[in-house]
Amino acid sequence: MENSRETHQQKKAFRLVLFPLPLQGHLNPMLLLANILHAKGFSITIIHTHFNSPNPANYPHFTFHSIPDGLSKTEASTADLIALLSLLNISCVAPFRDCLSQLLSNPSEEPIACLITDAVWHFTQAVANSLKLPRMVLRTSSVSSFLAFAALPYLQKSGYLPIKDSQLESSVPELLPLKVKDLPVINTRNPEDFYQLFVSAIKETKASSGLIWNSFEELEESALVRLHLDFPIPLFPVGPFQKYFPTSSSSLLAHDQSSITWLDTQTPKSVIYVSFGSIAAMDENEFLEMAWGLANSNQPFLWVVRPGLVRSYEWLESLPNGFLEMIGGRGHIVKWAPQQEVLAHPATGGFWTHNGWNSTLESICEGVPMICLPYFGDQRVNARYVSQVWGVGLQLENGLERGEIERTIRRLMVEEEGQEIRRRSIELKEKADLCLKQGGSSHQSLESLIGYLSSFKELLHN
Ligand code: UDP
């Protein structure tokens, strides 16, 4: 008893500094990782930007330090994601370095064993080097999509990029089963910025002391093997993080709990849940195709229409008069849902998603089959793996068209094909459950990660 208390106290005597990227899909997994490592005995400091700041009140067990990010009102927007992230990688350098050096020289706090940053914060490797602090990287998306980002220089040299309309359906033999249209491109006003951002992120990840994944070996075994050939640094697939703790406390928007009370009134596995995450946006025409596709499917639906989802509109103003009355109780629309609770609800039978990696994993964790409509970047790779490799979803291949939407919802929710996809989804959920149990792949990987972080602590002793 005495011994275990001592060990716990010794572990508490070391601190990890975590620096999340200020986007919902990146904050959630970084704060989950922080909780996981805290439960293993580390003290946690979070450095964060003013923009999209997490709420420290939800994490009284962590220490928070806010740094000025220098963004003007117009710059603090995800409308051009690459412009935002490129700018942040410049404007945060000095404030981050100052904050970290102050923390390192603060004698009242425990010694810092290691810095853990999001892969997209590429400038942090140089800062860590200059302060002689090991830096580990958390990549918040899939291993398979990371391999596609790592191949960008090759894809450009071989003429796959920039993408030509005539080649969209051609396969990319080096990245099977990806087609040209699945390559993880993110549109921006200056395409060279996209290329530079990811080439730097990949280069500085390679230079880091190790790479942590919110994924698991049984899901991405061959991608992990391929990755290790080119990234000879320690790799720790310790996910799905969502299975350790609920993500809700890092939500930047308030969850509408009427989602759950409405689901309570629906029959088991009947509802299609629809959400495209925190950034994706669409035009009015696409929104209307979506609305009519949902209406005509005759399935009950819970639809997250985030303010800003439809460009140039506040919220639902572009829906035709009488649309909501016509849907009646068969559809429920909210601005933001408690997604993990929704996916775990017995009434939820399918998830129409943009395949952000968190959404994809959350769906896998609950055994909910998907309809995939990726927008940009890693979502395209994730969608192809969901539909073609893991066989747990159907992909809308032609964008938003009401007839295809209606047919695809019915294929998934009522037809035999859907039953088979549901069966595979449940099998995959079981694998996700098992990997976290004693002796499971992620359980073991987490033990190795703790051992590895502890080795940095020992270096501090000497
Ligand atoms: N999410 C949520 N409520 C919603 C929609 C999304 O809480 O109505 C959460 C979701 O559970 C996930 C995150 O927001 O953890 C979105 O991350 P993802 O990687 O799926 O997509 P992104 O927002 O980065 O495009």
Tab-separated table of N, CA and C and ligand atoms in Angstrom, residues 23-26 28-29 140 242 247-248 251 255 273 275-280 304 334-340 343 353-360 362 376 378-379, ligand 1:
chain	number	residue	atom	x	y	z
A	23	LEU	N	-8.541	23.590	-33.188
A	23	LEU	CA	-9.689	23.195	-34.014
A	23	LEU	C	-10.383	22.063	-33.279
A	24	GLN	N	-11.716	22.004	-33.360
A	24	GLN	CA	-12.476	21.029	-32.570
A	24	GLN	C	-11.941	19.596	-32.720
A	25	GLY	N	-11.689	19.208	-33.966
A	25	GLY	CA	-11.267	17.835	-34.232
A	25	GLY	C	-9.846	17.541	-33.759
A	26	HIS	N	-9.103	18.563	-33.373
A	26	HIS	CA	-7.744	18.382	-32.850
A	26	HIS	C	-7.724	18.552	-31.329
A	28	ASN	N	-10.217	17.859	-29.229
A	28	ASN	CA	-10.831	16.711	-28.552
A	28	ASN	C	-9.808	15.612	-28.281
A	29	PRO	N	-9.100	15.123	-29.310
A	29	PRO	CA	-8.172	14.024	-29.011
A	29	PRO	C	-6.992	14.445	-28.124
A	140	THR	N	-3.709	13.556	-35.119
A	140	THR	CA	-5.097	13.317	-34.702
A	140	THR	C	-5.937	12.647	-35.791
A	242	GLN	N	-11.478	7.855	-27.460
A	242	GLN	CA	-12.878	8.086	-27.069
A	242	GLN	C	-13.384	7.020	-26.107
A	247	THR	N	-15.733	12.738	-24.836
A	247	THR	CA	-15.067	13.938	-25.354
A	247	THR	C	-15.789	15.226	-24.994
A	248	SER	N	-17.024	15.124	-24.474
A	248	SER	CA	-17.894	16.289	-24.443
A	248	SER	C	-17.290	17.510	-23.748
A	251	SER	N	-15.874	20.348	-25.949
A	251	SER	CA	-16.686	20.892	-27.037
A	251	SER	C	-16.670	22.419	-27.006
A	255	HIS	N	-23.836	21.517	-26.464
A	255	HIS	CA	-24.574	20.361	-26.984
A	255	HIS	C	-26.074	20.532	-26.737
A	273	TYR	N	-28.359	9.547	-38.253
A	273	TYR	CA	-27.787	10.751	-37.642
A	273	TYR	C	-26.914	11.419	-38.695
A	275	SER	N	-24.213	14.546	-39.511
A	275	SER	CA	-23.393	15.673	-39.066
A	275	SER	C	-22.090	15.719	-39.847
A	276	PHE	N	-21.690	16.930	-40.232
A	276	PHE	CA	-20.465	17.099	-41.014
A	276	PHE	C	-19.377	17.806	-40.218
A	277	GLY	N	-19.407	17.685	-38.898
A	277	GLY	CA	-18.309	18.182	-38.071
A	277	GLY	C	-18.279	19.693	-37.942
A	278	SER	N	-17.104	20.219	-37.587
A	278	SER	CA	-17.009	21.613	-37.151
A	278	SER	C	-16.552	22.591	-38.233
A	279	ILE	N	-16.117	22.101	-39.406
A	279	ILE	CA	-15.521	23.024	-40.387
A	279	ILE	C	-16.196	22.980	-41.765
A	280	ALA	N	-16.595	21.791	-42.223
A	280	ALA	CA	-17.123	21.637	-43.585
A	280	ALA	C	-18.275	22.625	-43.826
A	304	VAL	N	-27.615	17.626	-37.690
A	304	VAL	CA	-26.881	18.753	-37.123
A	304	VAL	C	-26.631	19.766	-38.233
A	334	VAL	N	-30.786	20.154	-35.027
A	334	VAL	CA	-30.138	20.882	-33.927
A	334	VAL	C	-28.887	21.580	-34.465
A	335	LYS	N	-28.344	22.528	-33.664
A	335	LYS	CA	-27.142	23.244	-34.105
A	335	LYS	C	-25.876	22.453	-33.768
A	336	TRP	N	-25.909	21.658	-32.716
A	336	TRP	CA	-24.728	20.894	-32.296
A	336	TRP	C	-25.230	19.799	-31.364
A	337	ALA	N	-24.793	18.587	-31.556
A	337	ALA	CA	-25.343	17.461	-30.787
A	337	ALA	C	-24.281	16.851	-29.868
A	338	PRO	N	-24.716	16.186	-28.801
A	338	PRO	CA	-23.743	15.413	-28.013
A	338	PRO	C	-23.424	14.129	-28.780
A	339	GLN	N	-22.493	14.239	-29.736
A	339	GLN	CA	-22.357	13.201	-30.764
A	339	GLN	C	-22.094	11.790	-30.219
A	340	GLN	N	-21.217	11.701	-29.233
A	340	GLN	CA	-20.921	10.344	-28.747
A	340	GLN	C	-22.153	9.697	-28.120
A	343	LEU	N	-24.443	8.599	-30.934
A	343	LEU	CA	-24.005	7.374	-31.611
A	343	LEU	C	-24.227	6.144	-30.735
A	353	THR	N	-21.841	10.959	-42.444
A	353	THR	CA	-20.734	11.749	-41.908
A	353	THR	C	-19.805	12.268	-42.997
A	354	HIS	N	-19.040	13.308	-42.657
A	354	HIS	CA	-18.013	13.834	-43.561
A	354	HIS	C	-16.694	13.066	-43.362
A	355	ASN	N	-16.703	12.108	-42.424
A	355	ASN	CA	-15.521	11.277	-42.143
A	355	ASN	C	-14.316	12.022	-41.604
A	356	GLY	N	-14.556	13.087	-40.811
A	356	GLY	CA	-13.485	13.561	-39.953
A	356	GLY	C	-13.052	12.362	-39.123
A	357	TRP	N	-11.790	12.308	-38.706
A	357	TRP	CA	-11.310	11.079	-38.068
A	357	TRP	C	-11.994	10.816	-36.726
A	358	ASN	N	-12.303	11.884	-35.972
A	358	ASN	CA	-12.981	11.653	-34.690
A	358	ASN	C	-14.358	11.052	-34.925
A	359	SER	N	-15.102	11.632	-35.857
A	359	SER	CA	-16.439	11.112	-36.155
A	359	SER	C	-16.350	9.660	-36.618
A	360	THR	N	-15.380	9.386	-37.490
A	360	THR	CA	-15.228	8.025	-38.016
A	360	THR	C	-14.958	7.036	-36.882
A	362	GLU	N	-15.513	7.472	-33.638
A	362	GLU	CA	-16.636	7.419	-32.694
A	362	GLU	C	-17.712	6.468	-33.242
A	376	PHE	N	-12.790	17.376	-47.538
A	376	PHE	CA	-11.424	17.731	-47.933
A	376	PHE	C	-10.421	16.957	-47.068
A	378	ASP	N	-7.863	14.730	-45.087
A	378	ASP	CA	-7.864	13.330	-44.644
A	378	ASP	C	-9.241	12.676	-44.749
A	379	GLN	N	-10.326	13.479	-44.735
A	379	GLN	CA	-11.681	12.901	-44.774
A	379	GLN	C	-11.855	11.994	-45.994
B	1	UDP	N1	-19.146	16.878	-32.622
B	1	UDP	C1	-20.031	17.150	-31.617
B	1	UDP	N2	-21.300	17.529	-31.986
B	1	UDP	C2	-21.697	17.661	-33.269
B	1	UDP	C3	-20.762	17.388	-34.291
B	1	UDP	C4	-19.497	17.000	-33.939
B	1	UDP	O1	-19.724	17.034	-30.427
B	1	UDP	O2	-22.857	18.038	-33.492
B	1	UDP	C5	-17.769	16.436	-32.250
B	1	UDP	C6	-17.530	15.016	-32.681
B	1	UDP	O3	-17.973	14.136	-31.659
B	1	UDP	C7	-16.048	14.980	-32.934
B	1	UDP	C8	-15.706	16.421	-33.330
B	1	UDP	O4	-16.818	17.221	-32.937
B	1	UDP	O5	-15.350	14.595	-31.763
B	1	UDP	C9	-15.494	16.607	-34.814
B	1	UDP	O6	-14.272	16.071	-35.184
B	1	UDP	P1	-14.047	15.389	-36.590
B	1	UDP	O7	-12.620	14.960	-36.638
B	1	UDP	O8	-15.047	14.325	-36.822
B	1	UDP	O9	-14.374	16.519	-37.646
B	1	UDP	P2	-13.872	18.041	-37.864
B	1	UDP	O10	-14.755	18.891	-37.021
B	1	UDP	O11	-12.419	18.098	-37.452
B	1	UDP	O12	-14.077	18.263	-39.319
